[in-house]
Coordinates of C-alpha atoms and ligand atoms in Angstrom, one line a residue:
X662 CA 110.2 76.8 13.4
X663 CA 111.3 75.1 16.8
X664 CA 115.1 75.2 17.4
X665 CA 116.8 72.1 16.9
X666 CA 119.6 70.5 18.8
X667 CA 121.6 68.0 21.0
X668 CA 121.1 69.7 24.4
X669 CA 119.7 67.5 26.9
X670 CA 120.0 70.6 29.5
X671 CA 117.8 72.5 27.3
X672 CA 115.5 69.9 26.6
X673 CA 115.1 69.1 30.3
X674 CA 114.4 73.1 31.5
X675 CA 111.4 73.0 28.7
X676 CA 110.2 69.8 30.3
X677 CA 110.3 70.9 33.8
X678 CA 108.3 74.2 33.4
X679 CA 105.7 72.4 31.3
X680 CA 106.8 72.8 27.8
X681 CA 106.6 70.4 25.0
X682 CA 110.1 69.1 23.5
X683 CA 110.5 66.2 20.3
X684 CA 112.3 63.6 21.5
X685 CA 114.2 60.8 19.2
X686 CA 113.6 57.4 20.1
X687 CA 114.5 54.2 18.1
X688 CA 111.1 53.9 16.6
X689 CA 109.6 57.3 15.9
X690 CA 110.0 60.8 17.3
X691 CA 108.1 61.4 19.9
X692 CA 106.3 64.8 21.2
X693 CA 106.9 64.4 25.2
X694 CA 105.8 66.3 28.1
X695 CA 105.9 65.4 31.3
X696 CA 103.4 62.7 31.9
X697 CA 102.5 63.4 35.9
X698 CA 101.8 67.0 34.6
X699 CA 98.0 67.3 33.4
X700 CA 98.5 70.8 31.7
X701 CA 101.7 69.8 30.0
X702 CA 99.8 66.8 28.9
X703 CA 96.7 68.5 27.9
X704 CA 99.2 70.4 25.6
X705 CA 100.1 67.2 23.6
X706 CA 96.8 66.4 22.5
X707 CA 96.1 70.1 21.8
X708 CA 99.4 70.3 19.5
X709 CA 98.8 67.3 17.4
X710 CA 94.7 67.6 17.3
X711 CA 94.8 64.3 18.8
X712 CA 91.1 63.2 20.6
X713 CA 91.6 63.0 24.2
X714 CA 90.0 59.2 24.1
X715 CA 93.3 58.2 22.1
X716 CA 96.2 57.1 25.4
X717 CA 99.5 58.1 25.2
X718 CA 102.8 55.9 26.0
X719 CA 104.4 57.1 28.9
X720 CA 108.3 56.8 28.2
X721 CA 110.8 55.9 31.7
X722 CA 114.7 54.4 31.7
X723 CA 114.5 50.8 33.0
X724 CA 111.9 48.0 34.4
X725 CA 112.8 49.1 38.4
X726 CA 111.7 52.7 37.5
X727 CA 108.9 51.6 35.6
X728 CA 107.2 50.3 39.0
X729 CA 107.2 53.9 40.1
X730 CA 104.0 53.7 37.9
X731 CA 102.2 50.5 37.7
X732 CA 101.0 48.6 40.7
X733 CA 102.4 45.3 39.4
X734 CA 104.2 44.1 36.6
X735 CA 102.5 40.1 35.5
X736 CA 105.1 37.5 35.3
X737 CA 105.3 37.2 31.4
X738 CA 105.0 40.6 30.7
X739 CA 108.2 41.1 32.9
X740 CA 110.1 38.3 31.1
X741 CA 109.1 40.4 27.9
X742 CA 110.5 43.9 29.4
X743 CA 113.5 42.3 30.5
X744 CA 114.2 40.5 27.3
X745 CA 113.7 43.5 25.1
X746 CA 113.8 47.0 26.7
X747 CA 114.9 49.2 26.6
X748 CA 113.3 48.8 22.8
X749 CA 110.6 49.2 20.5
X750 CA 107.9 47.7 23.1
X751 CA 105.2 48.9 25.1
X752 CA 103.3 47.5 27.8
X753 CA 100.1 47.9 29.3
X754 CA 100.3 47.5 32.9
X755 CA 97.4 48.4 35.9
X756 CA 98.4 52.6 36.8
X757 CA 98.9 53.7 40.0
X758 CA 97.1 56.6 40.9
X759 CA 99.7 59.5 40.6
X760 CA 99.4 59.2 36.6
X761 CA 97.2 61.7 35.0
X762 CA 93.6 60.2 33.6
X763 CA 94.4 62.1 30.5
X764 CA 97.0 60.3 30.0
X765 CA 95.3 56.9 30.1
X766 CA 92.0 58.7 28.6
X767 CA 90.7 57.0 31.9
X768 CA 91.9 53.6 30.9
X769 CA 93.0 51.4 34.5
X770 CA 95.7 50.2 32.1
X771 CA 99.0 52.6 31.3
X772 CA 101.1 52.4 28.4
X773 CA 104.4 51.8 29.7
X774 CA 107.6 51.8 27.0
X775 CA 111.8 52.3 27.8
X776 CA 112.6 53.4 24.3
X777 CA 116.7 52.3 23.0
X778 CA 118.1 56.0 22.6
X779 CA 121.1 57.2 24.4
X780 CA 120.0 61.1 24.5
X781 CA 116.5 60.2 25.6
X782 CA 117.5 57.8 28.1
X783 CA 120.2 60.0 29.4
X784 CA 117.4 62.9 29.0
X785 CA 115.0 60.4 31.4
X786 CA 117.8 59.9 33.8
X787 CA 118.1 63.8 34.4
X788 CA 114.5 64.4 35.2
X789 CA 112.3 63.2 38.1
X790 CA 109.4 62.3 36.1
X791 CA 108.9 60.0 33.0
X792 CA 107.7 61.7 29.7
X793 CA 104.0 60.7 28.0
X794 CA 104.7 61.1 24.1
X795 CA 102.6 59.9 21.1
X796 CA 104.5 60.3 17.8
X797 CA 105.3 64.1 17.0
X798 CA 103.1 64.4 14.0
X799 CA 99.5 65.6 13.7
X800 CA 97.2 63.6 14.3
X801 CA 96.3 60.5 11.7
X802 CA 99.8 61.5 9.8
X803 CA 102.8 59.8 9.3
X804 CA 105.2 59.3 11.7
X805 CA 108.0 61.4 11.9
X806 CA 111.6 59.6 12.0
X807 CA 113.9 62.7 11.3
X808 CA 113.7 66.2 13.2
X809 CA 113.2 67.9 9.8
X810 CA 109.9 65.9 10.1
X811 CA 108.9 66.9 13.2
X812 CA 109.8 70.6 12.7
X813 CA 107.9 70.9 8.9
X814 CA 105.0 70.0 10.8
X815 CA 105.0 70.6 15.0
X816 CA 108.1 73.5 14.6
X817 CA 105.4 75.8 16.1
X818 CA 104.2 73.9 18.8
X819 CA 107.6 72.7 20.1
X820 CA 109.6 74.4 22.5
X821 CA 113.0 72.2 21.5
X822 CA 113.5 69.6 18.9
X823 CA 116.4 67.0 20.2
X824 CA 118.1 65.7 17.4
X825 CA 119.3 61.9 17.7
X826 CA 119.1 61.7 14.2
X827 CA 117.2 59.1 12.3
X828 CA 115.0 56.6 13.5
X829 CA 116.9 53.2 13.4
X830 CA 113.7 51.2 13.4
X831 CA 111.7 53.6 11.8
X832 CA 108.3 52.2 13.0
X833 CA 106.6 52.6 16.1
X834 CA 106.5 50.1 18.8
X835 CA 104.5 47.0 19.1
X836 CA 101.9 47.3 22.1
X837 CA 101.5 44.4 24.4
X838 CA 99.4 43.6 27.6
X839 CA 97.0 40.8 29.0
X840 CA 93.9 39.7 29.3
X841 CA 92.3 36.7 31.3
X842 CA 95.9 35.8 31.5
X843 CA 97.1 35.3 27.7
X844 CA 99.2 37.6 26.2
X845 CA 98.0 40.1 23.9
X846 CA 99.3 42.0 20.6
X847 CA 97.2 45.5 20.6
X848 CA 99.4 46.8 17.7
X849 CA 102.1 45.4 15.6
X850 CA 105.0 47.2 15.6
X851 CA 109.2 47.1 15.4
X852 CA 109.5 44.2 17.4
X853 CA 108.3 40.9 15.8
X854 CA 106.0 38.6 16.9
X855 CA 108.3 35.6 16.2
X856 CA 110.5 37.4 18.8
X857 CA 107.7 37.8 21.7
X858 CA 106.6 34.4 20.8
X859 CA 110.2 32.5 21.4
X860 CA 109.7 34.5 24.7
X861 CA 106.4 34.0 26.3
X862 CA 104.6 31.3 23.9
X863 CA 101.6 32.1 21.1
X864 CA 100.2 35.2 21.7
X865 CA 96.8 36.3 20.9
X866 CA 96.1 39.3 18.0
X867 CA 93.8 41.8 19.0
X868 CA 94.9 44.5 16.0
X869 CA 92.0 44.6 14.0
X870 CA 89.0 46.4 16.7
X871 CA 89.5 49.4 14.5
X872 CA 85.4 50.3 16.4
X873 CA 86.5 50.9 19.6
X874 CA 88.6 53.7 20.1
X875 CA 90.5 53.2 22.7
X876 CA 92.2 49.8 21.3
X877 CA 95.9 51.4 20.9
X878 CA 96.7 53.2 17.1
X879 CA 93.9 50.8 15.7
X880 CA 91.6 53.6 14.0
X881 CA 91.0 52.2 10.6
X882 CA 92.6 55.1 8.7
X883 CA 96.2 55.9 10.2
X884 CA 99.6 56.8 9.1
X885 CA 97.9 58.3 5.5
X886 CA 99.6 60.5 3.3
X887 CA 97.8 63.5 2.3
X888 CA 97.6 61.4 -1.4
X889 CA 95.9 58.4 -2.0
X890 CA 98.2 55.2 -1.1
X891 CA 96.7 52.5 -3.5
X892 CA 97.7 49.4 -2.6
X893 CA 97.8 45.9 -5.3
X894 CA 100.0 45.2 -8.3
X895 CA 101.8 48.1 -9.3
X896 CA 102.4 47.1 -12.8
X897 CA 98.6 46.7 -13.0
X898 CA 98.0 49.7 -11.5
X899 CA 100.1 52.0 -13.7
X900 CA 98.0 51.1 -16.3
X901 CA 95.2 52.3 -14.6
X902 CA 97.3 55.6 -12.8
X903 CA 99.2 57.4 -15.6
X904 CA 100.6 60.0 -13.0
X905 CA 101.6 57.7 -10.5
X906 CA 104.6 57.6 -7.6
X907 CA 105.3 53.7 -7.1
X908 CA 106.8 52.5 -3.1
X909 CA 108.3 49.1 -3.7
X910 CA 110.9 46.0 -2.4
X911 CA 113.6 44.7 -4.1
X912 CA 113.5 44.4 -7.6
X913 CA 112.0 47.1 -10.1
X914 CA 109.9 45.2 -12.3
X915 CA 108.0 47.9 -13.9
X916 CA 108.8 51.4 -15.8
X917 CA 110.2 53.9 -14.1
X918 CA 107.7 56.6 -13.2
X919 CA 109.0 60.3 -12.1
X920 CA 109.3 59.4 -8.8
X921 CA 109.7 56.0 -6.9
X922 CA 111.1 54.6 -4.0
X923 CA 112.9 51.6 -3.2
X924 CA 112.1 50.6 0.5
X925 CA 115.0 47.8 0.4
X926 CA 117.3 47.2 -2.7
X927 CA 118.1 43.9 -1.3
X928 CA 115.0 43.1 0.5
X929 CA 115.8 43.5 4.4
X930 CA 113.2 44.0 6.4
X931 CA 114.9 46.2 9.0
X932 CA 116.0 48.8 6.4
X933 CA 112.4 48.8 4.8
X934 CA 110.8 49.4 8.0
X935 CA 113.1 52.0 8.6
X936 CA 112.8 53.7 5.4
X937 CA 109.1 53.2 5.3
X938 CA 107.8 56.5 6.8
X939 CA 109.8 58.7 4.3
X940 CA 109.0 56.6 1.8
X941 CA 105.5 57.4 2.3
X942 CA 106.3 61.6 3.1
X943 CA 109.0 61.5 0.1
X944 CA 106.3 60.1 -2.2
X945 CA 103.5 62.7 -0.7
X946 CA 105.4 65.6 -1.6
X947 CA 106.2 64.3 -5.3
X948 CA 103.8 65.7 -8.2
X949 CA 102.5 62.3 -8.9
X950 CA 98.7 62.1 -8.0
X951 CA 98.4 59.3 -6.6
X952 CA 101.1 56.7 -4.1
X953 CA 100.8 52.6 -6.0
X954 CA 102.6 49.9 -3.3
X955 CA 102.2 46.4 -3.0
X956 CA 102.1 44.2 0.2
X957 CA 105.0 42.4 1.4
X958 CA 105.1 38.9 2.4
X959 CA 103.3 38.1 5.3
X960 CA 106.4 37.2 8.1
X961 CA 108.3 39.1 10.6
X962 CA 108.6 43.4 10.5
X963 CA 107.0 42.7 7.4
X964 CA 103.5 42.3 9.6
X965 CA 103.8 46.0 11.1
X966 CA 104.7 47.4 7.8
X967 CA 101.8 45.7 6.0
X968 CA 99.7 47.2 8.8
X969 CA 100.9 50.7 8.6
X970 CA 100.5 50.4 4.8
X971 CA 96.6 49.1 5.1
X972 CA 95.9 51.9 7.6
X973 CA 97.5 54.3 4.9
X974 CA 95.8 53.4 2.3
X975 CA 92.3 54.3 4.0
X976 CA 90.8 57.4 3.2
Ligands
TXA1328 O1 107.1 53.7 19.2 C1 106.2 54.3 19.8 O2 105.4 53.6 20.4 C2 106.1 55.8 19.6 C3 107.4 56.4 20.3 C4 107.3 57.9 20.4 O3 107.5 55.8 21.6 N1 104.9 56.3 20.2 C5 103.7 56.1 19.6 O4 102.7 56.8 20.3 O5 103.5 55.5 18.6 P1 101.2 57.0 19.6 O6 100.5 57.8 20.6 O7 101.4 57.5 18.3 O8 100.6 55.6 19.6 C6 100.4 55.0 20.9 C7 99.2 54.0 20.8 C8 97.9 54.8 20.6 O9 97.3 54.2 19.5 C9 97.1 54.5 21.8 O10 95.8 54.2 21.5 C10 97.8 53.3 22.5 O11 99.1 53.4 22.1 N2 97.7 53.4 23.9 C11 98.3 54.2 24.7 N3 98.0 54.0 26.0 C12 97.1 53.0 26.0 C13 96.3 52.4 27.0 N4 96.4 52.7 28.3 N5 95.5 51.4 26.7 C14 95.4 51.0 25.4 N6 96.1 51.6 24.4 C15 96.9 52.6 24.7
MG1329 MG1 101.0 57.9 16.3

């Protein structure tokens, strides 16, 4: 198990000689190293058994530093980082050359995100490099949004786990970049749409190229439980499931099974999206055989979280 704490020193002297430290962000925790490092990089994708043709996000404190790193920032996508980092969004700008090809698995294009947590931007601010880091969990596996969850699964492959508590949004960021100069959604995540809409216009979904690996967290099957996640009426379903755990919103309109999980008592998207991860790992560890959800309604956070659930449901 890794040690745990709220040491930014700490977490900075593993960084600095090439060690891997979980860092909390708004969104997810994250498993960084430093991103201008190849071997410390290389040691990301070896921890989590990721594919080296999946990118990472490299993390930085504000829009000025992010230039360190990208040749040029296009006008719309600028609006969109100064309207909403530091926060859950990432953007994929053109790399200059002093960032690693692993970490772009050779794409031109680098993830860029300023997540909105004090002890990771403070932790940014002490070090002279940004820090690439996917979510800390292995690879195709729920997102982790406590350090408990990091540490049950990466504790031996972490130097340091820094604790910033839980995740307030609790799903990972939506990814956003251009092409033939519209803007485009690679992944829905915390921030809405709606929002980056109000902001730069319609935008064009590009979520679904679940073929071609190196379209951002879009591999069909994602964010599974080690149970099967089956989604469609519940009540239905537990006719079907006798030894089921039921994930649901709102109001409980079926008999109680031995273990379920309200995602938002009085149906707030925020606090479902939150809650949804450990929902999912809550569920997982229960002794029902099988996970029964049902789709929200399409609008808002509810879009990520339908997403996540779809991908989760795929075995
Ligand atoms: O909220 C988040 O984004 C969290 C926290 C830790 O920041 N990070 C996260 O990382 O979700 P990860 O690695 O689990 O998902 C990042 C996604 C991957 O699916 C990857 O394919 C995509 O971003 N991505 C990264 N760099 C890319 C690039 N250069 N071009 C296209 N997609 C990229
Ligand atoms: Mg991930």
């Amino acid at each position: 198990m890794a040690s745990i704490g709220k040491s930014i020193e700490t977490a900075s002297d593993f960084l600095k000689k090439g060690q891997l430290v979980a860092i909390p962000t708004e969104t997810v925790y994250g498993l960084a190293a430093n991103a201008l490092d190849s071997t410390a990089v290389a040691g990301v994708f070896d921890a989590k058994n990721r594919p080296v043709f999946d990118p990472l996000i490299v993390h930085t404190y504000s829009v000025i530093k992010a230039y360190d790193y990208v040749k040029s920032i296009p006008e719309p996508l600028l609006k969109l980082a100064n309207a909403f980092w530091p926060g859950p969004l990432t953007l994929l700008l053109e790399k200059k050359a002093l960032v690693p090809d692993l970490v772009t698995s050779g794409l031109d294009r680098v993830a860029i995100r300023v997540p909105n947590h004090a002890l990771t931007l403070d932790l940014l601010k002490s070090i002279d490099f940004p820090l690439a880091a996917p979510s800390a969990n292995p690879f195709g596996y729920v997102s982790p949004t406590t350090p408990e969850h990091v540490n049950k699964q990466l504790g031996d492959k972490v130097a340091y786990i820094l604790d910033g508590g839980n995740c307030e949004v609790g799903i990972e960021s939506t990814i956003v970049g251009m092409e033939e100069n519209k803007v485009c959604v690679y992944r829905l995540g915390g921030l809405a749409i709606e929002e980056i809409e109000k902001t730069v216009g319609k935008v064009k979904l590009k979520i679904n190229s679940s073929s071609n690996p190196t379209a951002p967290g879009q591999l069909k099957s994602h964010y599974a439980p080690m149970k099967q996640l089956i989604l469609g009426n519940v009540k239905e379903n537990l006719k079907l499931y006798k030894n089921a755990a039921v994930i649901y919103f709102g109001e409980k309109d079926f008999e109680s099974t031995h273990a379920d999980y309200n995602l938002s008592p009085t149906k707030n998207l925020k606090e479902a999206a939150a809650n949804l991860f450990s929902a999912l790992r809550i569920m997982d560890e229960s002794k029902a055989d099988v996970i029964l959800c049902e789709l929200l309604p399409e609008e808002g956070l509810a879009r990520a979280i339908n997403d996540r659930l779809k991908r989760a449901s795929v075995k």
